[in-house]
Amino acid sequence: MKLLKVSAPVFLLLSFLLISMPVWADAVQVDSLATLEELRAQNELLQQRSRFTTGGLAMILTITAMLVFLVINNRWNHRLEIKNRQLERERNVVVAQNKQLAIERDRAEQALSVKTSFIQSMTHEIRTPLNAISGFSQVLATPGIDIPQEERLDLSTRIQENTRQLTTILDDLIMISDLESNCMVPPLEDCPAAAIVGFAADAFRPLFPATLTFNIENNVSEDLIVKTNPHMINTILQKLLSNAVKFTSQGSVTLRLNSTDDQLCISVVDTGPGIPADKKDFVFERFSKLDNFVPGTGLGLSIARMIAERIHGTLDLDTSYVGGAKLDLVIPIHFDV
C-alpha cells in the first residue's frame, strides 16, 4: 500500500478542514432553525392579517348592506309618506265633498219646503181674490136682481180691491224673478231727496185707510241731491208703507227723512205690534209671514231688501225702536260707478 505524499501546507489545510467541519455544520443547522422560526412567525403574521382582512371585509360588506338597506328603507318611507299625504288630501277632498253634498242636500230640502209653502201660499192668495172677483161679478151681472146703488158701489169697490191684490201678487212674482235674473246695476240719476219721498207719499196716499194718520217728517234740506234710482226708491217705499198699514190697526204711519254727510236714511215708522228682535232677519226672507192669518205672500220685504241692495243701499229693522216697527232704508248720497 502506497502512502500518498503530501506537502506540509496541504496537510495543514486538510487538518483545518477536518477540525472546522463540525463547527460549520452546527452553524448551518442554527441558521436553518432561525430561518424556519422566522418563516413560521411570518406565516402566523400573514394568517393573522388574512383573518383581520377577512373580518374587515365582512364588516365593510355588512355596513354597506346596512347603508343600502337604510337608503332603500328611507326611500320607501318617503314614498309611503307621500302616498299617505295623497290619501289624506283625497280623504279631505271626499270629506269636503260630503259636507258640500250635505249642504246642497239641505238646501234642496229647504228649497223644496219653500217651494211647497210657496205653492200653498200662492194657491190661497190667488184663489181668495179670484173667488171674490168671480162672486161679486156674478152678483152684479145676475139679471132680475135689484141692487141698491150704494151696495152696487160697494161691490164694485171690492172687485177693484181684490183685482188690485191679485195684480200686486203677480207683480211681486214678476219683480222677484227679474231681480234674480238681472244682475245689472240700474241707471242712477241726481234727484232731490225730498221730491223722492214726496212722490212716494203721494202715490200711496189714495190707498191709505182713513182709520190711520199718515205723517211725513222731512229733516233734510230741500236742495239735497241724491244719486240714485227714484223708481226703485218708490217701489221700496210702497212695499214698506203697505206692510206698515197691513199690520197697524190704529195710530199712525210716519215717513221720516234724515241725512248724514254721505248717507240718506228714509224710515217707515208705525204704531203697530212691532217685530220681535229675533225675527229681524226672518221677516226679510221669502214667503216669510209672522201672522199666517194676515193676507199676503210674504214677498214684500224680501223684494224691498233686494232692490235696496241693487241700488247700493241697505234695508234693516231698527230693533231699538219700541213703539211699533221701524224700518230704515239707507242709501249713499253720492255714488261713483
CSV table of C-alpha atoms in Angstrom, one decimal:
chain,number,residue,atom,x,y,z
A,1,MET,CA,0.0,0.0,0.0
A,2,LYS,CA,1.4,3.1,-1.1
A,3,LEU,CA,1.1,6.2,1.0
A,4,LEU,CA,0.3,9.5,-0.6
A,5,LYS,CA,2.9,12.0,-0.1
A,6,VAL,CA,1.5,15.5,0.6
A,7,SER,CA,3.2,18.6,1.3
A,8,ALA,CA,3.1,20.4,4.6
A,9,PRO,CA,0.8,23.2,3.5
A,10,VAL,CA,-1.8,20.8,2.1
A,11,PHE,CA,-1.6,18.7,5.1
A,12,LEU,CA,-2.3,21.8,7.3
A,13,LEU,CA,-5.3,22.8,5.1
A,14,LEU,CA,-6.8,19.4,5.3
A,15,SER,CA,-6.3,19.2,9.0
A,16,PHE,CA,-8.1,22.6,9.4
A,17,LEU,CA,-11.0,21.5,7.3
A,18,LEU,CA,-11.4,18.3,9.3
A,19,ILE,CA,-11.3,20.2,12.5
A,20,SER,CA,-13.7,23.0,11.5
A,21,MET,CA,-16.4,20.8,9.7
A,22,PRO,CA,-18.4,20.0,12.8
A,23,VAL,CA,-18.4,23.6,13.8
A,24,TRP,CA,-19.6,24.7,10.4
A,25,ALA,CA,-22.4,22.1,10.3
A,26,ASP,CA,-23.6,23.3,13.7
A,27,ALA,CA,-23.6,26.9,12.4
A,28,VAL,CA,-25.6,25.8,9.3
A,29,GLN,CA,-28.1,24.0,11.5
A,30,VAL,CA,-28.5,27.0,13.7
A,31,ASP,CA,-29.1,29.3,10.8
A,32,SER,CA,-31.7,26.9,9.3
A,33,LEU,CA,-33.6,26.8,12.6
A,34,ALA,CA,-33.7,30.6,12.8
A,35,THR,CA,-34.9,30.8,9.3
A,36,LEU,CA,-37.7,28.3,10.0
A,37,GLU,CA,-38.7,30.2,13.1
A,38,GLU,CA,-38.8,33.4,11.1
A,39,LEU,CA,-40.8,31.8,8.3
A,40,ARG,CA,-43.2,30.4,10.9
A,41,ALA,CA,-43.6,33.8,12.6
A,42,GLN,CA,-44.2,35.4,9.2
A,43,ASN,CA,-46.7,32.7,8.3
A,44,GLU,CA,-48.6,33.3,11.6
A,45,LEU,CA,-48.5,37.1,10.9
A,46,LEU,CA,-49.8,36.5,7.4
A,47,GLN,CA,-52.6,34.3,8.8
A,48,GLN,CA,-53.5,37.0,11.4
A,49,ARG,CA,-53.5,39.6,8.7
A,50,SER,CA,-55.6,37.3,6.5
A,51,ARG,CA,-58.1,36.8,9.3
A,52,PHE,CA,-58.2,40.6,10.0
A,53,THR,CA,-58.6,41.3,6.3
A,54,THR,CA,-61.5,38.8,6.0
A,55,GLY,CA,-63.2,40.2,9.1
A,56,GLY,CA,-62.8,43.8,7.9
A,57,LEU,CA,-64.1,42.9,4.5
A,58,ALA,CA,-67.1,41.2,6.2
A,59,MET,CA,-67.7,44.2,8.3
A,60,ILE,CA,-67.4,46.5,5.3
A,61,LEU,CA,-69.9,44.4,3.4
A,62,THR,CA,-72.2,44.3,6.5
A,63,ILE,CA,-72.0,48.1,6.9
A,64,THR,CA,-72.6,48.6,3.1
A,65,ALA,CA,-75.6,46.3,3.2
A,66,MET,CA,-77.0,48.2,6.2
A,67,LEU,CA,-76.4,51.5,4.4
A,68,VAL,CA,-78.1,50.2,1.3
A,69,PHE,CA,-81.0,48.9,3.5
A,70,LEU,CA,-81.3,52.2,5.2
A,71,VAL,CA,-81.3,54.1,1.9
A,72,ILE,CA,-83.9,51.8,0.4
A,73,ASN,CA,-86.0,51.9,3.6
A,74,ASN,CA,-85.8,55.7,3.7
A,75,ARG,CA,-86.8,55.9,0.1
A,76,TRP,CA,-89.8,53.6,0.7
A,77,ASN,CA,-90.7,55.5,3.9
A,78,HIS,CA,-90.6,58.7,1.8
A,79,ARG,CA,-92.8,57.2,-0.9
A,80,LEU,CA,-95.1,55.9,1.8
A,81,GLU,CA,-95.3,59.3,3.4
A,82,ILE,CA,-96.1,60.8,0.0
A,83,LYS,CA,-98.8,58.2,-0.5
A,84,ASN,CA,-100.2,58.9,2.9
A,85,ARG,CA,-100.3,62.6,2.2
A,86,GLN,CA,-102.1,62.0,-1.1
A,87,LEU,CA,-104.5,59.7,0.7
A,88,GLU,CA,-105.0,62.3,3.4
A,89,ARG,CA,-105.7,65.0,0.8
A,90,GLU,CA,-108.1,62.7,-1.1
A,91,ARG,CA,-109.8,61.9,2.2
A,92,ASN,CA,-110.1,65.6,3.0
A,93,VAL,CA,-111.5,66.2,-0.5
A,94,VAL,CA,-114.0,63.4,0.0
A,95,VAL,CA,-114.9,64.8,3.4
A,96,ALA,CA,-115.3,68.3,1.9
A,97,GLN,CA,-117.4,66.9,-0.9
A,98,ASN,CA,-119.6,65.1,1.5
A,99,LYS,CA,-120.0,68.2,3.5
A,100,GLN,CA,-120.8,70.2,0.4
A,101,LEU,CA,-123.3,67.4,-0.7
A,102,ALA,CA,-124.9,67.6,2.7
A,103,ILE,CA,-125.2,71.4,2.4
A,104,GLU,CA,-126.6,71.0,-1.1
A,105,ARG,CA,-129.0,68.4,0.2
A,106,ASP,CA,-130.2,70.6,3.0
A,107,ARG,CA,-130.5,73.5,0.5
A,108,ALA,CA,-132.5,71.3,-1.8
A,109,GLU,CA,-134.7,70.1,1.0
A,110,GLN,CA,-135.2,73.7,2.2
A,111,ALA,CA,-135.9,74.8,-1.4
A,112,LEU,CA,-138.4,72.0,-1.7
A,113,SER,CA,-140.0,73.0,1.5
A,114,VAL,CA,-140.1,76.7,0.5
A,115,LYS,CA,-141.5,75.7,-2.9
A,116,THR,CA,-144.2,73.7,-1.2
A,117,SER,CA,-145.0,76.6,1.1
A,118,PHE,CA,-144.9,79.0,-1.9
A,119,ILE,CA,-147.4,76.9,-3.9
A,120,GLN,CA,-149.7,76.6,-1.0
A,121,SER,CA,-149.5,80.3,-0.2
A,122,MET,CA,-149.9,81.3,-3.8
A,123,THR,CA,-152.8,79.0,-4.2
A,124,HIS,CA,-154.5,80.5,-1.3
A,125,GLU,CA,-153.5,84.1,-2.0
A,126,ILE,CA,-154.6,83.9,-5.7
A,127,ARG,CA,-157.8,81.9,-5.1
A,128,THR,CA,-159.1,84.3,-2.5
A,129,PRO,CA,-159.2,87.5,-4.7
A,130,LEU,CA,-160.3,85.4,-7.7
A,131,ASN,CA,-163.2,83.9,-5.7
A,132,ALA,CA,-164.2,87.4,-4.5
A,133,ILE,CA,-164.0,88.9,-8.0
A,134,SER,CA,-165.9,86.0,-9.5
A,135,GLY,CA,-168.6,86.1,-6.8
A,136,PHE,CA,-169.2,89.9,-6.8
A,137,SER,CA,-169.2,89.9,-10.6
A,138,GLN,CA,-171.8,87.3,-10.8
A,139,VAL,CA,-174.0,89.2,-8.3
A,140,LEU,CA,-173.7,92.4,-10.4
A,141,ALA,CA,-174.3,90.5,-13.7
A,142,THR,CA,-177.3,88.5,-12.5
A,143,PRO,CA,-180.4,89.8,-14.2
A,144,GLY,CA,-183.6,90.5,-12.3
A,145,ILE,CA,-181.8,91.4,-9.1
A,146,ASP,CA,-182.5,94.9,-7.8
A,147,ILE,CA,-179.3,96.1,-6.1
A,148,PRO,CA,-179.3,99.5,-4.4
A,149,GLN,CA,-176.8,101.9,-5.8
A,150,GLU,CA,-174.8,102.1,-2.6
A,151,GLU,CA,-174.4,98.3,-2.4
A,152,ARG,CA,-173.5,98.2,-6.1
A,153,LEU,CA,-170.8,100.7,-5.5
A,154,ASP,CA,-169.6,98.7,-2.5
A,155,LEU,CA,-169.4,95.5,-4.7
A,156,SER,CA,-167.5,97.4,-7.4
A,157,THR,CA,-165.1,98.7,-4.8
A,158,ARG,CA,-164.5,95.2,-3.5
A,159,ILE,CA,-163.9,93.9,-7.0
A,160,GLN,CA,-161.4,96.6,-7.6
A,161,GLU,CA,-159.7,95.9,-4.3
A,162,ASN,CA,-159.4,92.2,-5.0
A,163,THR,CA,-158.2,92.9,-8.5
A,164,ARG,CA,-155.5,95.2,-7.1
A,165,GLN,CA,-154.5,92.4,-4.6
A,166,LEU,CA,-154.2,89.9,-7.5
A,167,THR,CA,-152.3,92.3,-9.6
A,168,THR,CA,-149.9,93.0,-6.7
A,169,ILE,CA,-149.2,89.3,-6.2
A,170,LEU,CA,-148.5,88.8,-9.9
A,171,ASP,CA,-146.3,92.0,-9.9
A,172,ASP,CA,-144.3,90.7,-7.0
A,173,LEU,CA,-143.7,87.4,-8.6
A,174,ILE,CA,-142.6,89.0,-11.8
A,175,MET,CA,-140.4,91.5,-9.9
A,176,ILE,CA,-138.6,88.9,-7.8
A,177,SER,CA,-137.9,86.9,-11.0
A,178,ASP,CA,-136.5,89.9,-12.7
A,179,LEU,CA,-134.3,90.8,-9.8
A,180,GLU,CA,-132.9,87.3,-9.7
A,181,SER,CA,-132.2,87.0,-13.4
A,182,ASN,CA,-130.9,90.6,-14.0
A,183,CYS,CA,-127.8,91.5,-12.0
A,184,MET,CA,-127.1,94.7,-13.8
A,185,VAL,CA,-126.9,97.9,-11.8
A,186,PRO,CA,-129.9,100.1,-12.6
A,187,PRO,CA,-129.2,103.6,-14.1
A,188,LEU,CA,-128.7,106.2,-11.4
A,189,GLU,CA,-129.5,109.9,-11.6
A,190,ASP,CA,-129.4,113.0,-9.5
A,191,CYS,CA,-132.7,113.5,-7.7
A,192,PRO,CA,-133.9,115.8,-4.9
A,193,ALA,CA,-134.3,113.7,-1.8
A,194,ALA,CA,-137.5,115.5,-0.6
A,195,ALA,CA,-139.1,115.0,-4.1
A,196,ILE,CA,-138.4,111.3,-4.0
A,197,VAL,CA,-140.2,110.9,-0.6
A,198,GLY,CA,-143.0,113.3,-1.6
A,199,PHE,CA,-143.7,111.3,-4.8
A,200,ALA,CA,-143.8,108.0,-2.9
A,201,ALA,CA,-146.2,109.6,-0.3
A,202,ASP,CA,-148.5,111.0,-3.0
A,203,ALA,CA,-148.6,107.6,-4.8
A,204,PHE,CA,-149.6,105.7,-1.6
A,205,ARG,CA,-151.9,108.3,-0.1
A,206,PRO,CA,-155.1,107.2,-2.0
A,207,LEU,CA,-154.6,103.7,-0.6
A,208,PHE,CA,-154.1,104.8,2.9
A,209,PRO,CA,-157.0,103.8,5.3
A,210,ALA,CA,-159.0,106.6,6.9
A,211,THR,CA,-158.5,104.9,10.3
A,212,LEU,CA,-154.8,105.8,10.4
A,213,THR,CA,-152.8,109.0,10.4
A,214,PHE,CA,-150.2,109.5,7.7
A,215,ASN,CA,-147.3,111.7,8.7
A,216,ILE,CA,-144.2,112.9,6.8
A,217,GLU,CA,-141.2,114.2,8.7
A,218,ASN,CA,-138.6,115.8,6.4
A,219,ASN,CA,-135.4,116.6,8.3
A,220,VAL,CA,-133.2,117.3,5.3
A,221,SER,CA,-132.8,120.5,3.2
A,222,GLU,CA,-134.9,121.0,0.1
A,223,ASP,CA,-131.8,121.3,-2.1
A,224,LEU,CA,-130.2,117.9,-1.0
A,225,ILE,CA,-129.5,115.9,-4.2
A,226,VAL,CA,-129.1,112.2,-4.1
A,227,LYS,CA,-127.6,110.0,-6.9
A,228,THR,CA,-130.0,107.0,-7.0
A,229,ASN,CA,-132.8,105.4,-9.0
A,230,PRO,CA,-136.1,107.2,-8.0
A,231,HIS,CA,-138.3,104.5,-9.5
A,232,MET,CA,-136.7,101.8,-7.3
A,233,ILE,CA,-136.8,104.0,-4.2
A,234,ASN,CA,-140.6,104.5,-4.9
A,235,THR,CA,-141.1,100.7,-5.2
A,236,ILE,CA,-139.3,100.1,-1.9
A,237,LEU,CA,-141.3,102.7,0.0
A,238,GLN,CA,-144.6,101.4,-1.5
A,239,LYS,CA,-143.7,97.9,-0.1
A,240,LEU,CA,-142.7,99.4,3.3
A,241,LEU,CA,-145.8,101.6,3.6
A,242,SER,CA,-148.1,98.7,2.5
A,243,ASN,CA,-146.5,96.4,5.1
A,244,ALA,CA,-146.9,99.1,7.8
A,245,VAL,CA,-150.6,99.7,7.0
A,246,LYS,CA,-151.3,96.0,6.9
A,247,PHE,CA,-150.2,95.4,10.5
A,248,THR,CA,-151.3,98.7,12.1
A,249,SER,CA,-154.9,98.8,13.1
A,250,GLN,CA,-154.8,102.2,14.9
A,251,GLY,CA,-152.4,105.0,15.4
A,252,SER,CA,-150.2,106.3,12.6
A,253,VAL,CA,-147.6,105.6,10.0
A,254,THR,CA,-144.8,108.0,9.5
A,255,LEU,CA,-142.4,108.5,6.6
A,256,ARG,CA,-139.3,110.0,8.1
A,257,LEU,CA,-136.3,111.5,6.2
A,258,ASN,CA,-132.8,112.1,7.7
A,259,SER,CA,-129.4,112.5,6.3
A,260,THR,CA,-125.7,112.5,7.3
A,261,ASP,CA,-122.7,113.8,5.3
A,262,ASP,CA,-122.7,110.8,2.9
A,263,GLN,CA,-125.9,108.9,3.5
A,264,LEU,CA,-129.7,109.4,3.3
A,265,CYS,CA,-131.9,107.5,5.7
A,266,ILE,CA,-135.6,107.0,4.9
A,267,SER,CA,-137.6,105.4,7.7
A,268,VAL,CA,-141.1,104.0,7.8
A,269,VAL,CA,-142.4,104.0,11.4
A,270,ASP,CA,-145.7,102.6,12.5
A,271,THR,CA,-147.5,102.1,15.8
A,272,GLY,CA,-148.4,98.5,15.2
A,273,PRO,CA,-147.5,95.4,17.3
A,274,GLY,CA,-143.9,95.6,16.1
A,275,ILE,CA,-141.5,92.9,15.0
A,276,PRO,CA,-139.5,90.8,17.6
A,277,ALA,CA,-135.8,91.4,17.6
A,278,ASP,CA,-135.1,87.7,17.0
A,279,LYS,CA,-137.2,88.0,13.8
A,280,LYS,CA,-135.2,90.9,12.3
A,281,ASP,CA,-133.7,88.7,9.6
A,282,PHE,CA,-136.6,86.3,9.2
A,283,VAL,CA,-139.1,89.0,8.0
A,284,PHE,CA,-136.8,89.7,5.0
A,285,GLU,CA,-136.8,86.0,3.9
A,286,ARG,CA,-139.0,85.0,1.0
A,287,PHE,CA,-142.5,83.8,1.8
A,288,SER,CA,-142.0,84.6,5.5
A,289,LYS,CA,-145.0,85.7,7.5
A,290,LEU,CA,-145.3,86.4,11.2
A,291,ASP,CA,-149.0,86.0,11.1
A,292,ASN,CA,-150.4,83.5,8.6
A,293,PHE,CA,-153.9,84.8,9.0
A,294,VAL,CA,-152.9,88.2,7.5
A,295,PRO,CA,-153.3,88.3,3.7
A,296,GLY,CA,-150.1,88.5,1.8
A,297,THR,CA,-147.4,86.4,0.0
A,298,GLY,CA,-144.5,87.2,2.3
A,299,LEU,CA,-142.5,88.7,-0.6
A,300,GLY,CA,-142.9,92.4,0.1
A,301,LEU,CA,-140.0,93.0,2.5
A,302,SER,CA,-137.8,90.5,0.6
A,303,ILE,CA,-138.3,92.4,-2.6
A,304,ALA,CA,-137.7,95.7,-0.9
A,305,ARG,CA,-134.3,94.5,0.5
A,306,MET,CA,-133.2,93.0,-2.8
A,307,ILE,CA,-134.0,96.4,-4.6
A,308,ALA,CA,-132.1,98.3,-1.8
A,309,GLU,CA,-129.0,96.2,-2.3
A,310,ARG,CA,-129.3,96.6,-6.1
A,311,ILE,CA,-129.0,100.4,-5.6
A,312,HIS,CA,-126.1,100.0,-3.2
A,313,GLY,CA,-128.2,100.6,-0.1
A,314,THR,CA,-129.4,98.7,3.0
A,315,LEU,CA,-132.7,97.9,4.5
A,316,ASP,CA,-132.9,96.8,8.1
A,317,LEU,CA,-135.2,96.6,11.1
A,318,ASP,CA,-134.4,99.1,13.9
A,319,THR,CA,-134.6,96.7,16.9
A,320,SER,CA,-134.1,99.6,19.4
A,321,TYR,CA,-137.5,101.1,18.5
A,322,VAL,CA,-140.2,100.0,20.9
A,323,GLY,CA,-143.3,102.0,19.8
A,324,GLY,CA,-144.1,99.6,16.9
A,325,ALA,CA,-142.0,98.8,13.9
A,326,LYS,CA,-139.3,101.0,12.3
A,327,LEU,CA,-137.6,100.0,9.0
A,328,ASP,CA,-134.6,102.0,7.8
A,329,LEU,CA,-133.6,102.4,4.2
A,330,VAL,CA,-130.1,103.8,4.0
A,331,ILE,CA,-128.6,104.8,0.6
A,332,PRO,CA,-125.4,106.7,-0.3
A,333,ILE,CA,-125.9,110.3,-1.3
A,334,HIS,CA,-123.1,110.2,-3.9
A,335,PHE,CA,-122.2,107.0,-5.6
A,336,ASP,CA,-119.4,106.7,-8.1
A,337,VAL,CA,-119.9,103.9,-10.6
